Amino acid sequence: MSTKTFDVVVIGGGPGGYIAAIRAAQLGMNVACIDDWKNAAGGPAPGGTCTNVGCIPSKALLQSSEHYEHAAKHFGEHGISLSDLAIDVKKMVARKDQVVKQNNDGILYLFKKNKVAFFHGRGSFVKAADGGYEIAVDGAEKQSIVGKQVIVATGSSARPLPGVAFDEEKVLSNDGALRIGSVPKKLGVIGSGVIGLEMGSVWRRVGAEVTVLEAMPGFLPAADEQVAKEALKLLTRQGLKIEFGVKVGGVKVGKKGVTVSYTDAKDKAHELEVDKLIVSIGRVPNTVGLNVEAVGLKLDERGFVAVDDDCRTNLPGVWAVGDVVRGPMLAHKAEEEGVAVAERIAGQHGHVDFNLIPFVIYTSPEIAWVGQTEQALKAAGRAYKAGSFPFMANGRARALGDTSGFVKFLADAASDEILGVHIVGPLASELIAEACVAMAFRASAEDIARICHAHPSLSESMKEAALAVDKRTLNF
Ligand code: FAD
Ligand code: NAI
């Protein structure tokens, strides 16, 4: 049993943890990162949920399924004809696995490059020791290391429906939803949040009949209402069936499939028979097995590690970042917190602006926003101006054959400072970056309106929406 001391020990190698480890190493610290994710062969697969069963694999499948849908429905418009179009789901999933592996390998390379000591196994607190904390690592061998500072970045896991365990065969979490072996004829999804929409889209595009059951009365309550309304219209038109205001009563798993009993918004009882059921009703923080009791690390009432605005826990020298703490469960939020904590440990002034975290949903069209929604501004009584521009009036969008949706800018009525940008449309995930930069520099809508944007490009819709704030669009 060896006991080596590190300046920083990071528990968890997802985007919060591995990025914190790299930044701390860049700042001259001696760093260890412990992660327990295993690939199919039992080897290390750092990158966490994001790399293994989240952001990266979902985007790989979204890309493949979008190619298929384009080939099936839109190639004809370009004069391209295809016969015998077919989808090989096993190959699509194998390609996704390859993309995941490239990312796992990339992180192992980055650890080597930055001299981060990687431990493959499960980390847990043992006791306060030697001016830091002793952490046990339960992997191929049992080890014990000491961290003068510890960053907890253990992430989150899918929340099951009460009494309905994930078997990943018929009742699927995000994990099983990303490795279905053949197109299910009927797919049920509980929850019309981000995973429900992205995974529902993947399997609908390749031929499944998808029904989404949502408890809330409305669609994407965190999004700008106008964007949510447009997105719902477009996704429904594509064939995604979404029922709102449902109460799921029971889930029966049979030999052939799954039966979901539920009542609709009018309290009428229904049964939905599906081949597979994805349950995507949010996620819970991973703290089980961390042995927080051994050192008295405090959790909040919802089970997250309790932290202040700077990610400090109740224990000196123990920090926590990412999905295991409050705030949006997003990879880039976890990364920003990881960098900021490493910099704070080094005595610098790391900072995360929670108002400038972009949100993206990778459906087609994509949905993206940053800053405040119109309904939030109204509720706060803030005087604002709004301007929108439809992709229908954008030359590049017409050339791409993807004219759905719009860009919407919200700016302060007096100062013209941009307060929020909301997009539903092609490549919204990329376009939103301009809004993040502009808002970080506290730009006005007029600033964006006066900047030269390449023609023809989707980004001209950003400029035009900024012009629309002052009611002077040029192309609409
Ligand atoms: P995680 O990525 O969960 O990593 C935590 C790691 O710690 C894991 O490897 C875990 O096994 C390990 N661990 C846990 N406990 C221990 C322990 N005791 N010892 C050692 N290791 C431990 N976000 C986006 O921003 N964009 C997206 O497009 C996006 N798509 C998503 C799609 C899906 C299907 C899902 C499920 C999530 C998606 N997310 C997306 C959310 C994103 O994956 C998370 O916000 C992000 O992974 C959180 O990073 P993290 O480092 O906090 O935790
Ligand atoms: P979510 O919080 O996005 O959505 C869950 C949905 O399920 C909500 O609409 C909720 O009202 C509904 N719901 C909850 N309980 C229910 C019940 N009993 N019956 C019916 N509906 C119910 O959670 P989701 O989709 O599981 O995703 C988890 C997290 O992963 C997200 O919060 C997001 O941060 C992250 N993620 C991010 C992505 C991205 O950035 N593109 C992609 C996928 C996930």
CSV table of N, CA, C and O and ligand atoms in Angstrom, one decimal, residues 55 58-59 159 161-162 190-198 213-216 218 220-221 246-248 279-283 323 328-332 359-362, ligand 2:
chain,number,residue,atom,x,y,z
A,55,CYS,N,-22.8,13.8,-24.0
A,55,CYS,CA,-22.7,14.8,-25.1
A,55,CYS,C,-22.1,14.2,-26.4
A,55,CYS,O,-22.7,14.3,-27.5
A,58,SER,N,-24.1,11.1,-28.0
A,58,SER,CA,-25.5,11.5,-28.5
A,58,SER,C,-25.3,12.4,-29.8
A,58,SER,O,-26.1,12.2,-30.7
A,59,LYS,N,-24.3,13.2,-29.8
A,59,LYS,CA,-24.1,14.0,-31.0
A,59,LYS,C,-23.7,13.1,-32.2
A,59,LYS,O,-24.0,13.4,-33.4
A,159,ARG,N,-31.9,9.6,-13.3
A,159,ARG,CA,-32.9,9.4,-12.3
A,159,ARG,C,-34.0,8.4,-12.7
A,159,ARG,O,-34.6,8.6,-13.8
A,161,LEU,N,-37.6,6.2,-12.7
A,161,LEU,CA,-39.0,6.4,-12.2
A,161,LEU,C,-39.0,5.6,-10.9
A,161,LEU,O,-38.5,4.5,-10.8
A,162,PRO,N,-39.7,6.1,-9.9
A,162,PRO,CA,-39.8,5.3,-8.6
A,162,PRO,C,-40.3,3.9,-8.8
A,162,PRO,O,-41.3,3.7,-9.5
A,190,ILE,N,-40.2,9.0,-21.5
A,190,ILE,CA,-40.8,9.7,-20.4
A,190,ILE,C,-39.9,11.0,-20.1
A,190,ILE,O,-38.7,10.9,-19.8
A,191,GLY,N,-40.5,12.1,-20.3
A,191,GLY,CA,-39.8,13.4,-20.1
A,191,GLY,C,-39.5,14.1,-21.5
A,191,GLY,O,-38.7,13.5,-22.3
A,192,SER,N,-40.0,15.3,-21.7
A,192,SER,CA,-39.7,16.0,-22.9
A,192,SER,C,-38.6,17.0,-22.7
A,192,SER,O,-38.6,18.1,-23.2
A,193,GLY,N,-37.6,16.7,-21.9
A,193,GLY,CA,-36.4,17.5,-21.6
A,193,GLY,C,-35.4,17.3,-22.7
A,193,GLY,O,-35.7,16.8,-23.8
A,194,VAL,N,-34.2,17.7,-22.4
A,194,VAL,CA,-33.1,17.7,-23.4
A,194,VAL,C,-32.8,16.3,-24.0
A,194,VAL,O,-32.8,16.0,-25.2
A,195,ILE,N,-32.7,15.3,-23.0
A,195,ILE,CA,-32.4,13.9,-23.5
A,195,ILE,C,-33.6,13.3,-24.3
A,195,ILE,O,-33.4,12.7,-25.3
A,196,GLY,N,-34.8,13.5,-23.8
A,196,GLY,CA,-36.0,13.0,-24.4
A,196,GLY,C,-36.0,13.5,-25.9
A,196,GLY,O,-36.3,12.7,-26.8
A,197,LEU,N,-35.8,14.8,-26.1
A,197,LEU,CA,-35.9,15.4,-27.4
A,197,LEU,C,-34.7,14.9,-28.3
A,197,LEU,O,-35.0,14.6,-29.5
A,198,GLU,N,-33.5,14.9,-27.8
A,198,GLU,CA,-32.4,14.5,-28.6
A,198,GLU,C,-32.5,13.0,-28.9
A,198,GLU,O,-32.3,12.6,-30.1
A,213,LEU,N,-44.0,11.3,-23.2
A,213,LEU,CA,-45.0,11.6,-22.1
A,213,LEU,C,-44.3,12.6,-21.2
A,213,LEU,O,-43.3,12.3,-20.5
A,214,GLU,N,-44.9,13.8,-21.1
A,214,GLU,CA,-44.3,14.9,-20.2
A,214,GLU,C,-45.2,15.2,-19.1
A,214,GLU,O,-46.4,15.5,-19.4
A,215,ALA,N,-44.7,15.4,-17.9
A,215,ALA,CA,-45.5,15.7,-16.7
A,215,ALA,C,-46.0,17.2,-16.7
A,215,ALA,O,-47.1,17.5,-16.3
A,216,MET,N,-45.1,18.0,-17.2
A,216,MET,CA,-45.4,19.5,-17.1
A,216,MET,C,-46.5,19.8,-18.2
A,216,MET,O,-46.6,19.2,-19.2
A,218,GLY,N,-46.4,22.5,-20.1
A,218,GLY,CA,-45.8,23.2,-21.3
A,218,GLY,C,-44.5,22.6,-21.7
A,218,GLY,O,-44.0,21.7,-21.0
A,220,LEU,N,-40.5,22.9,-22.7
A,220,LEU,CA,-39.2,23.6,-22.4
A,220,LEU,C,-39.4,24.9,-21.7
A,220,LEU,O,-39.1,26.0,-22.2
A,221,PRO,N,-39.9,24.8,-20.4
A,221,PRO,CA,-40.2,26.0,-19.7
A,221,PRO,C,-39.0,27.0,-19.5
A,221,PRO,O,-39.1,28.2,-19.3
A,246,VAL,N,-49.1,14.7,-18.3
A,246,VAL,CA,-49.4,13.3,-18.0
A,246,VAL,C,-48.9,13.0,-16.6
A,246,VAL,O,-48.0,13.6,-16.1
A,247,LYS,N,-49.6,12.0,-16.0
A,247,LYS,CA,-49.1,11.4,-14.8
A,247,LYS,C,-48.9,9.9,-15.0
A,247,LYS,O,-49.8,9.2,-15.4
A,248,VAL,N,-47.6,9.5,-14.9
A,248,VAL,CA,-47.3,8.1,-15.2
A,248,VAL,C,-47.7,7.3,-13.9
A,248,VAL,O,-47.3,7.7,-12.8
A,279,VAL,N,-36.3,6.5,-20.1
A,279,VAL,CA,-36.7,7.4,-19.0
A,279,VAL,C,-35.7,8.5,-18.9
A,279,VAL,O,-34.6,8.3,-18.5
A,280,SER,N,-36.1,9.7,-19.2
A,280,SER,CA,-35.2,10.9,-19.1
A,280,SER,C,-35.9,12.0,-18.4
A,280,SER,O,-36.5,12.9,-18.9
A,281,ILE,N,-35.9,11.8,-17.0
A,281,ILE,CA,-36.7,12.7,-16.2
A,281,ILE,C,-35.7,13.5,-15.2
A,281,ILE,O,-36.1,13.8,-14.1
A,282,GLY,N,-34.5,13.7,-15.7
A,282,GLY,CA,-33.5,14.4,-14.9
A,282,GLY,C,-32.5,13.5,-14.3
A,282,GLY,O,-32.5,12.3,-14.5
A,283,ARG,N,-31.5,14.1,-13.6
A,283,ARG,CA,-30.4,13.3,-13.1
A,283,ARG,C,-30.1,13.6,-11.7
A,283,ARG,O,-30.5,14.6,-11.2
A,323,ASP,N,-21.7,18.5,-12.3
A,323,ASP,CA,-23.1,18.0,-12.1
A,323,ASP,C,-23.3,17.7,-10.6
A,323,ASP,O,-24.5,17.6,-10.2
A,328,PRO,N,-26.8,24.4,-13.7
A,328,PRO,CA,-27.2,23.6,-14.8
A,328,PRO,C,-26.3,22.4,-15.0
A,328,PRO,O,-25.1,22.5,-14.8
A,329,MET,N,-26.8,21.3,-15.4
A,329,MET,CA,-26.0,20.1,-15.7
A,329,MET,C,-25.5,20.1,-17.1
A,329,MET,O,-26.1,19.5,-18.0
A,330,LEU,N,-24.4,20.9,-17.3
A,330,LEU,CA,-23.9,21.0,-18.6
A,330,LEU,C,-22.4,20.8,-18.6
A,330,LEU,O,-21.7,21.3,-17.6
A,331,ALA,N,-21.8,20.2,-19.6
A,331,ALA,CA,-20.4,19.9,-19.6
A,331,ALA,C,-19.6,21.2,-19.6
A,331,ALA,O,-18.6,21.3,-18.9
A,332,HIS,N,-20.0,22.2,-20.3
A,332,HIS,CA,-19.2,23.5,-20.4
A,332,HIS,C,-19.2,24.2,-19.1
A,332,HIS,O,-18.3,24.9,-18.7
A,359,PHE,N,-27.1,27.5,-23.5
A,359,PHE,CA,-27.8,26.2,-23.5
A,359,PHE,C,-28.1,25.8,-25.0
A,359,PHE,O,-28.5,26.7,-25.8
A,360,VAL,N,-27.9,24.6,-25.3
A,360,VAL,CA,-28.1,24.1,-26.7
A,360,VAL,C,-28.8,22.8,-26.6
A,360,VAL,O,-28.5,21.9,-25.9
A,361,ILE,N,-29.8,22.7,-27.5
A,361,ILE,CA,-30.5,21.4,-27.7
A,361,ILE,C,-30.3,21.0,-29.1
A,361,ILE,O,-30.6,21.8,-30.0
A,362,TYR,N,-29.7,19.8,-29.3
A,362,TYR,CA,-29.2,19.5,-30.7
A,362,TYR,C,-30.2,18.7,-31.5
A,362,TYR,O,-29.9,17.7,-32.1
B,2,NAI,P1,-34.4,17.5,-18.1
B,2,NAI,O1,-34.4,18.1,-16.8
B,2,NAI,O2,-33.8,18.2,-19.3
B,2,NAI,O3,-35.9,17.1,-18.5
B,2,NAI,C1,-36.6,16.2,-17.7
B,2,NAI,C2,-38.1,16.3,-18.2
B,2,NAI,O4,-38.8,15.2,-17.6
B,2,NAI,C3,-38.7,17.6,-17.7
B,2,NAI,O5,-39.4,18.2,-18.8
B,2,NAI,C4,-39.7,17.2,-16.6
B,2,NAI,O6,-40.8,18.0,-16.5
B,2,NAI,C5,-40.0,15.8,-17.1
B,2,NAI,N1,-40.4,14.9,-16.0
B,2,NAI,C6,-39.9,14.7,-14.7
B,2,NAI,N2,-40.5,13.8,-14.0
B,2,NAI,C7,-41.4,13.2,-14.9
B,2,NAI,C8,-42.4,12.2,-14.8
B,2,NAI,N3,-42.5,11.5,-13.6
B,2,NAI,N4,-43.2,11.9,-15.8
B,2,NAI,C9,-43.1,12.6,-16.9
B,2,NAI,N5,-42.2,13.6,-17.1
B,2,NAI,C10,-41.4,13.9,-16.1
B,2,NAI,O7,-33.6,16.1,-17.9
B,2,NAI,P2,-33.0,15.1,-18.9
B,2,NAI,O8,-33.6,15.2,-20.3
B,2,NAI,O9,-33.1,13.8,-18.2
B,2,NAI,O10,-31.5,15.5,-19.0
B,2,NAI,C11,-30.7,15.6,-17.8
B,2,NAI,C12,-29.7,16.7,-18.0
B,2,NAI,O11,-28.7,16.4,-18.9
B,2,NAI,C13,-30.3,18.0,-18.5
B,2,NAI,O12,-30.7,18.8,-17.4
B,2,NAI,C14,-29.2,18.7,-19.2
B,2,NAI,O13,-28.6,19.6,-18.4
B,2,NAI,C15,-28.3,17.5,-19.6
B,2,NAI,N6,-28.3,17.3,-21.0
B,2,NAI,C16,-27.8,18.4,-21.8
B,2,NAI,C17,-27.9,18.3,-23.2
B,2,NAI,C18,-27.4,19.4,-24.0
B,2,NAI,O14,-26.8,20.3,-23.4
B,2,NAI,N7,-27.7,19.4,-25.3
B,2,NAI,C19,-28.3,17.0,-23.8
B,2,NAI,C20,-28.8,16.1,-22.9
B,2,NAI,C21,-28.8,16.2,-21.5
